[in-house]
Short mmCIF file of C-alpha atoms in Angstrom, two decimals:
data_model
loop_
_atom_site.label_atom_id
_atom_site.label_comp_id
_atom_site.label_asym_id
_atom_site.label_seq_id
_atom_site.Cartn_x
_atom_site.Cartn_y
_atom_site.Cartn_z
CA MET N 624 4.22 65.67 1.04
CA PRO N 625 0.61 65.10 1.71
CA ASP N 626 -1.60 62.47 -0.08
CA THR N 627 1.44 61.28 -2.92
CA PRO N 628 0.74 57.86 -4.06
CA PHE N 629 4.06 56.96 -3.72
CA ALA N 630 7.24 57.02 -1.42
CA PRO N 631 8.86 61.25 -1.26
CA ALA N 632 11.93 61.05 -3.15
CA PRO N 633 15.04 62.83 -0.75
CA VAL N 634 15.09 66.36 0.18
CA ILE N 635 18.00 68.16 -2.00
CA VAL N 636 20.70 69.31 0.68
CA GLY N 637 23.77 70.59 -0.22
CA ASP N 638 26.49 69.12 1.89
CA GLU N 639 28.00 67.33 -1.19
CA PRO N 640 31.14 69.35 -2.17
CA GLY N 641 30.76 70.21 -6.26
CA SER N 642 27.73 69.33 -6.05
CA PHE N 643 24.80 72.11 -7.57
CA PRO N 644 23.59 73.00 -3.98
CA HIS N 645 26.49 73.19 -2.03
CA GLY N 646 28.60 75.39 -5.15
CA VAL N 647 25.00 78.50 -4.83
CA LEU N 648 26.07 77.49 -0.56
CA ALA N 649 29.46 78.56 -0.62
CA GLU N 650 30.37 80.97 -4.17
CA ARG N 651 27.04 82.27 -5.01
CA HIS N 652 25.82 83.63 -1.39
CA PRO N 653 29.09 85.07 -0.36
CA ALA N 654 29.10 86.50 -3.85
CA VAL N 655 25.65 88.37 -3.17
CA VAL N 656 26.57 89.74 0.41
CA ARG N 657 29.63 91.49 -1.40
CA GLN N 658 27.50 92.96 -4.45
CA VAL N 659 25.22 94.66 -1.90
CA ARG N 660 28.22 95.13 0.16
CA ASP N 661 29.60 97.12 -2.77
CA ALA N 662 26.58 98.20 -4.19
CA PHE N 663 25.35 100.99 -1.29
CA PRO N 664 27.53 103.51 0.86
CA LEU N 665 26.35 101.71 4.38
CA ASP N 666 27.51 102.71 7.90
CA PRO N 667 29.82 100.37 9.65
CA GLY N 668 27.20 98.65 11.72
CA ARG N 669 25.62 97.17 8.56
CA ARG N 670 28.73 96.57 6.97
CA ARG N 671 29.58 94.37 10.38
CA ALA N 672 26.09 92.52 9.68
CA LEU N 673 26.84 91.89 6.43
CA ASP N 674 30.29 90.92 7.32
CA ALA N 675 29.25 88.12 10.13
CA LEU N 676 26.73 87.28 6.56
CA LEU N 677 29.43 85.92 5.71
CA ALA N 678 31.61 84.77 7.75
CA SER N 679 28.60 82.37 8.58
CA CYS N 680 27.60 81.16 4.80
CA ALA N 681 31.80 79.97 4.90
CA ASP N 682 31.75 77.52 8.45
CA GLY N 683 28.65 79.46 10.53
CA VAL N 684 25.29 77.82 11.69
CA VAL N 685 21.61 78.50 11.05
CA GLU N 686 20.86 81.47 13.54
CA PRO N 687 17.71 82.67 14.47
CA LEU N 688 16.14 85.95 13.52
CA PRO N 689 17.81 88.27 15.71
CA ALA N 690 15.14 89.99 18.27
CA ASP N 691 15.49 93.58 15.84
CA ALA N 692 14.67 91.74 12.94
CA ASP N 693 11.08 92.00 12.96
CA PRO N 694 9.11 94.68 15.07
CA THR N 695 6.35 93.45 14.94
CA GLY N 696 6.78 90.15 15.73
CA ARG N 697 5.00 88.26 13.45
CA ASP N 698 7.58 87.30 11.16
CA ARG N 699 10.17 86.05 13.08
CA ASP N 700 6.43 83.63 14.56
CA ARG N 701 6.17 82.21 10.60
CA TRP N 702 9.53 81.32 10.81
CA ALA N 703 9.23 79.44 13.70
CA ARG N 704 6.13 77.80 12.25
CA TRP N 705 8.36 77.76 9.14
CA GLY N 706 11.29 74.98 10.82
CA MET N 707 13.18 77.88 12.27
CA ASP N 708 12.91 75.64 16.35
CA ALA N 709 13.85 72.54 14.07
CA TYR N 710 17.06 74.17 11.68
CA ALA N 711 18.67 76.33 14.25
CA GLY N 712 22.17 75.62 15.38
CA ARG N 713 22.80 73.26 12.29
CA SER N 714 25.04 73.79 9.61
CA TRP N 715 23.75 75.52 6.74
CA TYR N 716 24.95 72.23 4.16
CA ASP N 717 22.35 70.07 5.97
CA VAL N 718 18.93 71.19 6.09
CA PRO N 719 16.50 71.47 2.74
CA TRP N 720 18.76 73.43 0.37
CA LEU N 721 15.50 75.38 -0.58
CA TRP N 722 15.25 76.37 3.36
CA ALA N 723 18.60 77.27 3.64
CA GLU N 724 18.75 79.57 0.48
CA SER N 725 15.84 81.13 1.51
CA HIS N 726 16.34 81.96 4.95
CA PHE N 727 20.15 83.22 4.28
CA TYR N 728 18.36 86.02 2.25
CA ARG N 729 16.08 86.45 4.96
CA ARG N 730 19.22 87.30 7.36
CA LEU N 731 20.52 89.01 4.31
CA LEU N 732 17.63 92.01 4.82
CA ASP N 733 18.24 91.60 7.97
CA ALA N 734 22.03 92.69 7.62
CA VAL N 735 21.07 95.41 5.19
CA GLY N 736 18.38 97.12 7.90
CA TYR N 737 15.41 96.85 5.62
CA PHE N 738 12.70 95.35 8.25
CA GLY N 739 14.04 98.04 11.26
CA PRO N 740 13.90 101.65 11.81
CA GLY N 741 16.53 103.30 9.90
CA ALA N 742 17.53 105.31 7.55
CA TRP N 743 17.87 101.81 5.05
CA GLN N 744 14.25 100.37 6.27
CA GLY N 745 12.48 99.71 2.68
CA VAL N 746 15.25 100.02 0.20
CA ASP N 747 15.56 97.21 -2.00
CA PRO N 748 19.40 96.05 -1.90
CA PHE N 749 19.25 94.44 -5.09
CA ARG N 750 17.52 96.99 -7.40
CA PRO N 751 19.87 98.70 -8.60
CA ALA N 752 20.98 95.68 -10.42
CA LYS N 753 17.22 95.11 -11.18
CA LEU N 754 17.04 99.07 -12.94
CA ALA N 755 20.00 98.44 -14.58
CA GLU N 756 19.24 95.09 -16.64
CA LEU N 757 15.63 96.91 -16.94
CA ASP N 758 17.05 100.14 -19.11
CA ALA N 759 19.43 98.02 -20.77
CA PRO N 760 19.48 98.29 -24.70
CA GLU N 761 19.20 94.74 -25.35
CA THR N 762 15.84 95.17 -23.30
CA ASP N 763 14.47 97.50 -26.22
CA GLU N 764 15.71 95.52 -28.85
CA GLU N 765 13.20 92.56 -27.19
CA LEU N 766 10.35 94.85 -27.05
CA SER N 767 10.21 96.34 -30.64
CA ALA N 768 9.47 92.65 -31.47
CA LEU N 769 6.26 93.17 -30.03
CA ASP N 770 5.70 95.41 -33.23
CA GLY N 771 6.25 92.52 -36.07
CA LEU N 772 3.84 90.16 -33.65
CA ASP N 773 1.41 91.58 -34.73
CA ARG N 774 1.60 90.55 -38.79
CA LEU N 775 1.47 87.15 -37.40
CA PRO N 776 -2.26 85.00 -36.67
CA ALA N 777 -3.74 85.01 -33.11
CA ASP N 778 -2.35 81.69 -32.55
CA GLU N 779 1.34 82.16 -33.69
CA ARG N 780 1.58 85.41 -31.61
CA ILE N 781 -0.12 84.12 -28.54
CA ARG N 782 2.45 80.92 -28.67
CA ALA N 783 5.03 83.07 -29.57
CA LEU N 784 4.16 85.20 -26.18
CA LEU N 785 3.98 82.02 -24.03
CA HIS N 786 7.42 81.28 -25.35
CA GLY N 787 8.32 84.47 -24.49
CA SER N 788 7.58 84.19 -20.55
CA LEU N 789 8.96 80.40 -20.62
CA TRP N 790 12.31 81.90 -21.51
CA GLY N 791 12.49 84.80 -19.39
CA ASN N 792 15.41 87.14 -20.09
CA ARG N 793 16.36 85.35 -23.08
CA ALA N 794 13.14 86.57 -24.52
CA ASP N 795 14.84 86.71 -28.05
CA LEU N 796 14.06 83.00 -27.88
CA GLY N 797 10.98 83.08 -27.17
CA PHE N 798 9.83 85.14 -30.18
CA ARG N 799 11.29 82.84 -32.48
CA LEU N 800 8.44 80.37 -33.17
CA SER N 801 9.98 76.65 -33.19
CA ASP N 802 8.05 73.10 -33.67
CA ARG N 803 10.81 71.65 -31.03
CA GLY N 804 10.14 69.42 -28.06
CA ALA N 805 7.34 66.92 -29.40
CA ALA N 806 8.79 65.76 -32.85
CA ASP N 807 10.98 62.78 -33.21
CA THR N 808 14.21 64.42 -32.60
CA GLY N 809 16.66 61.08 -33.47
CA GLY N 810 17.57 61.05 -29.56
CA GLU N 811 19.15 64.89 -29.42
CA ALA N 812 18.10 66.52 -26.52
CA GLU N 813 15.32 69.65 -27.33
CA PRO N 814 15.37 72.79 -25.79
CA LEU N 815 12.32 72.50 -24.33
CA VAL N 816 12.05 68.57 -22.93
CA ALA N 817 8.36 68.99 -22.18
CA ASP N 818 5.90 70.67 -24.09
CA ASP N 819 1.97 70.76 -22.72
CA SER N 820 0.81 74.34 -24.16
CA ASP N 821 -2.56 72.50 -25.49
CA ALA N 822 -3.72 71.69 -22.28
CA LEU N 823 -2.95 75.14 -21.40
CA TRP N 824 -4.75 76.80 -23.96
CA SER N 825 -7.69 74.12 -23.43
CA LEU N 826 -8.20 75.70 -20.37
CA LEU N 827 -8.06 79.42 -21.96
CA PRO N 828 -9.32 79.46 -25.05
CA ALA N 829 -9.86 81.94 -27.61
CA ARG N 830 -13.61 83.69 -28.30
CA GLY N 831 -14.98 82.23 -30.96
CA THR N 832 -13.42 79.18 -31.20
CA GLY N 833 -15.89 77.04 -30.47
CA ALA N 834 -14.80 76.35 -27.12
CA PRO N 835 -17.46 75.11 -23.98
CA ASP N 836 -17.94 79.10 -22.12
CA ARG N 837 -17.94 78.35 -18.68
CA GLY N 838 -17.57 82.28 -18.45
CA PRO N 839 -14.77 84.72 -17.89
CA ALA N 840 -11.71 82.80 -17.09
CA THR N 841 -9.07 83.62 -14.08
CA LEU N 842 -5.68 83.55 -14.79
CA CYS N 843 -3.42 83.22 -11.31
CA LEU N 844 0.06 83.84 -12.59
CA VAL N 845 3.14 83.44 -9.77
CA ALA N 846 5.37 85.12 -11.06
CA ASP N 847 9.60 85.02 -10.59
CA ASN N 848 12.14 87.43 -11.49
CA ALA N 849 11.78 90.91 -12.07
CA GLY N 850 13.55 93.15 -15.49
CA ARG N 851 13.62 91.49 -18.85
CA GLU N 852 11.83 88.51 -17.05
CA LEU N 853 8.31 90.12 -15.64
CA VAL N 854 8.09 92.09 -19.02
CA PRO N 855 7.31 89.04 -21.12
CA ASP N 856 5.25 87.45 -18.18
CA LEU N 857 3.08 91.00 -18.22
CA LEU N 858 3.16 91.05 -21.89
CA LEU N 859 1.31 87.40 -21.80
CA VAL N 860 -1.21 88.69 -19.72
CA SER N 861 -2.11 91.42 -21.43
CA GLN N 862 -2.38 89.57 -24.30
CA LEU N 863 -4.87 86.99 -22.90
CA LEU N 864 -7.32 89.56 -22.13
CA ALA N 865 -7.28 90.96 -24.86
CA GLU N 866 -8.16 87.72 -26.72
CA GLY N 867 -10.74 86.80 -24.29
CA ARG N 868 -8.97 84.45 -22.78
CA VAL N 869 -8.55 85.35 -19.17
CA GLY N 870 -11.47 87.87 -17.72
CA ARG N 871 -9.21 87.96 -14.98
CA ALA N 872 -5.70 88.45 -13.99
CA VAL N 873 -4.42 87.92 -10.19
CA LEU N 874 -0.28 88.31 -10.28
CA HIS N 875 1.20 87.11 -6.98
CA VAL N 876 4.67 88.20 -6.36
CA LYS N 877 7.14 88.36 -3.46
CA PRO N 878 6.66 90.86 -0.71
CA TYR N 879 9.72 91.95 -0.21
CA PRO N 880 13.39 91.29 -2.03
CA TYR N 881 13.86 87.36 -2.17
CA TYR N 882 16.61 85.94 -4.35
CA VAL N 883 18.41 88.56 -5.50
CA SER N 884 15.56 89.16 -8.65
CA ASP N 885 12.33 88.26 -7.39
CA ALA N 886 9.72 90.27 -8.58
CA THR N 887 7.78 92.71 -5.99
CA PRO N 888 4.97 95.05 -6.52
CA THR N 889 7.63 97.78 -6.69
CA ASP N 890 9.02 95.98 -10.14
CA VAL N 891 5.63 95.14 -11.10
CA LEU N 892 5.17 99.63 -11.26
CA ASP N 893 9.03 99.94 -12.95
CA ALA N 894 7.94 96.77 -15.44
CA LEU N 895 4.63 98.90 -16.38
CA ARG N 896 6.81 101.96 -16.48
CA ARG N 897 9.29 100.58 -19.03
CA LEU N 898 6.53 99.14 -21.25
CA VAL N 899 4.81 102.36 -21.66
CA ALA N 900 7.62 104.51 -22.19
CA ALA N 901 9.07 102.19 -25.06
CA GLY N 902 6.15 103.36 -27.28
CA GLY N 903 4.44 100.82 -30.35
CA ALA N 904 3.07 97.98 -29.69
CA ALA N 905 4.94 97.37 -26.09
CA ALA N 906 3.16 100.93 -24.49
CA ALA N 907 -0.34 99.18 -25.76
CA HIS N 908 0.15 96.54 -23.57
CA GLY N 909 1.19 98.67 -20.53
CA GLU N 910 -0.96 100.83 -21.37
CA ARG N 911 -3.81 98.03 -21.55
CA LEU N 912 -2.63 96.08 -18.05
CA TRP N 913 -2.33 100.07 -16.19
CA THR N 914 -6.18 100.45 -17.08
CA ALA N 915 -7.16 96.49 -16.01
CA LEU N 916 -5.48 97.22 -12.94
CA THR N 917 -7.22 100.27 -12.03
CA ASP N 918 -10.92 98.68 -13.16
CA GLY N 919 -10.09 95.52 -11.07
CA ARG N 920 -8.97 92.96 -14.38
CA VAL N 921 -5.46 92.22 -12.71
CA THR N 922 -4.87 92.94 -9.10
CA VAL N 923 -1.40 91.63 -7.11
CA ARG N 924 -1.02 89.73 -4.88
CA ALA N 925 2.52 89.62 -2.35
CA HIS N 926 0.60 86.79 0.57
CA PRO N 927 3.84 86.32 3.11
CA PHE N 928 4.24 82.56 2.11
CA SER N 929 5.71 83.74 -1.04
CA CYS N 930 8.45 84.09 0.42
CA ALA N 931 8.47 80.95 3.17
CA PRO N 932 11.26 78.17 2.79
CA LEU N 933 8.59 75.36 2.31
CA PRO N 934 6.67 73.70 -1.00
CA TYR N 935 3.38 75.07 -2.05
CA ALA N 936 2.01 71.65 -0.58
CA ASP N 937 2.57 72.99 2.80
CA MET N 938 0.76 76.43 1.39
CA PRO N 939 -1.70 78.15 4.27
CA ASP N 940 -5.90 78.04 3.91
CA ASP N 941 -6.45 81.44 2.34
CA LEU N 942 -3.41 81.32 -0.02
CA ARG N 943 -4.87 78.18 -1.18
CA GLU N 944 -8.42 79.51 -1.73
CA ASP N 945 -7.37 81.74 -3.59
CA PHE N 946 -5.88 78.85 -5.79
CA ALA N 947 -8.91 77.01 -5.75
CA GLU N 948 -10.76 80.01 -8.16
CA ALA N 949 -8.68 79.95 -10.47
CA THR N 950 -9.03 78.85 -14.13
CA VAL N 951 -5.42 77.71 -14.08
CA THR N 952 -2.93 78.72 -11.96
CA VAL N 953 0.71 78.96 -13.82
CA LEU N 954 3.64 78.69 -11.50
CA LYS N 955 6.83 80.86 -13.56
CA GLY N 956 10.91 80.08 -12.88
CA ASP N 957 12.76 77.91 -11.55
CA LEU N 958 12.12 78.50 -7.44
CA ASN N 959 8.57 78.55 -8.43
CA TYR N 960 9.01 74.80 -9.42
CA ARG N 961 10.93 73.75 -6.78
CA ARG N 962 8.61 75.13 -4.03
CA LEU N 963 5.89 73.06 -6.82
CA VAL N 964 6.78 69.58 -6.85
CA GLY N 965 8.82 69.09 -3.75
CA ASP N 966 13.18 69.85 -3.92
CA ARG N 967 13.82 66.48 -4.06
CA TRP N 968 15.65 64.44 -5.66
CA TRP N 969 13.16 63.06 -8.09
CA PRO N 970 13.51 60.76 -11.01
CA PRO N 971 12.86 62.33 -14.12
CA THR N 972 10.26 60.49 -15.60
CA THR N 973 7.70 60.58 -12.20
CA SER N 974 4.29 62.02 -12.97
CA PHE N 975 3.78 65.66 -12.82
CA ALA N 976 0.31 65.02 -12.45
CA ASP N 977 1.24 62.99 -9.06
CA VAL N 978 3.71 65.10 -7.63
CA THR N 979 1.37 68.24 -8.07
CA ALA N 980 -1.81 66.56 -7.16
CA TYR N 981 -2.34 67.94 -3.97
CA PHE N 982 -2.49 71.91 -6.06
CA PRO N 983 -6.15 72.99 -5.86
CA GLY N 984 -7.00 73.45 -9.47
CA PRO N 985 -5.27 73.39 -12.22
CA VAL N 986 -2.29 74.24 -12.21
CA ALA N 987 0.73 74.95 -14.99
CA ALA N 988 4.47 75.20 -14.81
CA LEU N 989 6.86 77.40 -17.06
CA ARG N 990 10.38 76.71 -16.40
CA THR N 991 13.77 77.40 -17.18
CA LEU N 992 15.82 74.18 -15.92
CA LYS N 993 18.17 75.58 -12.90
CA SER N 994 18.24 73.39 -10.80
CA ASP N 995 18.29 69.40 -10.05
CA VAL N 996 14.79 68.78 -9.46
CA VAL N 997 12.81 67.99 -12.38
CA THR N 998 9.60 65.91 -12.97
CA GLY N 999 7.33 64.79 -16.05
CA LEU N 1000 10.21 63.94 -18.26
CA ASP N 1001 9.03 60.99 -21.01
CA ALA N 1002 12.06 58.03 -21.11
CA LYS N 1003 13.14 59.14 -24.53
CA THR N 1004 13.40 62.67 -23.90
CA GLU N 1005 15.61 61.43 -20.47
CA ALA N 1006 17.70 59.34 -22.45
CA ALA N 1007 18.33 61.73 -24.95
CA LEU N 1008 19.38 64.46 -22.26
CA GLU N 1009 21.53 61.95 -20.46
CA ALA N 1010 23.46 60.73 -23.57
CA SER N 1011 23.90 64.60 -25.10
CA GLY N 1012 26.84 64.28 -23.23
CA GLU N 1013 25.49 67.93 -21.46
CA ARG N 1014 26.92 67.36 -17.61
CA ARG N 1015 24.42 70.01 -16.51
CA TRP N 1016 21.67 69.72 -18.87
CA ARG N 1017 19.73 69.91 -15.36
CA THR N 1018 21.20 73.58 -14.47
CA SER N 1019 22.36 75.08 -16.96
CA GLY N 1020 18.90 77.25 -17.85
CA THR N 1021 19.39 76.14 -21.58
CA HIS N 1022 16.66 73.61 -21.84
CA ALA N 1023 12.61 74.50 -20.63
CA LEU N 1024 9.48 72.98 -19.71
CA ILE N 1025 5.78 73.49 -20.01
CA GLN N 1026 3.80 71.04 -18.07
CA VAL N 1027 0.08 71.27 -16.90
CA ARG N 1028 -2.48 69.25 -14.84
CA CYS N 1029 -5.65 69.74 -15.86
#
């Protein structure tokens, strides 16, 4: 990580049996292969390719992309720049965990024929699961909660939507207003372990609040998952537009299916249609976003680096310029957090501002904790978490944070 004022912590790898990264490589990845194999009537050749990937996950090594994996050659060139020459031939467990995970999903797309010519070209192997979640009755319940938000004061309404985005598919928790996080908890760990939301609102003040007029704000929102996690992100963007907190929003999504549920442009359209079809306040949000997309106030981008196996410290110049132009860039979710701060064994009290000093503008993280990396906690909060008896507080998704570097 360039320009850090301290020695970087060790990179997280998956070589320790019993560790969370090892479990992802040894158990979650094979389960994903089986899920995809069972979800589609793939031909024998595709099924053999999935079986070969399954065997590789068990005891194989990282292999270069096959010659037919990328007809244009551009993706093969990118992966060469992203570390393929350094890691090919090594065990999945001995290379950086972030890199291994990303390469697994790229190889899975090869196995199902996503990039090559044929009937399965461009078919998202995870879309059945995404749509099932988006169409679940729980989604109706969460969207119906929007009808009551208009009765709340504006500051409480936007705060509720921020928490809905933070907690993703636990959006029912997000719509419950809570003062937890900064208060004295008597040594007990609270769900919200860091809360810099006031700093976020200082960057995106509402109209008429007396804040200095800096012109229309631009929000870059780097999305995480599709379905019931993308919907709250879109609702937050809609409300920020409605309140004049932002004049323009850029939604960054993945250019192709990734990490099972990560959002792509197709998933954005599915979520918008789901909002419009829901009726009530949800439909009003959906129609506002649809209009904003057509008139250019909201744009969707899918940069190739969004699927890179690297931290954002290594982002290319054109993406750096995008983020530099934003009033604030908000990165959603656990994977984006790992890429933002570096997927390393940082001490939890490591300064979030220090590890994100390279970022080309104000940056915020909205993240539930689902992996080991964490920064920016105060010593009291870390002590409470360690004393709580919850061994998996870093990975269970029961804790979350809102962190901002202005």
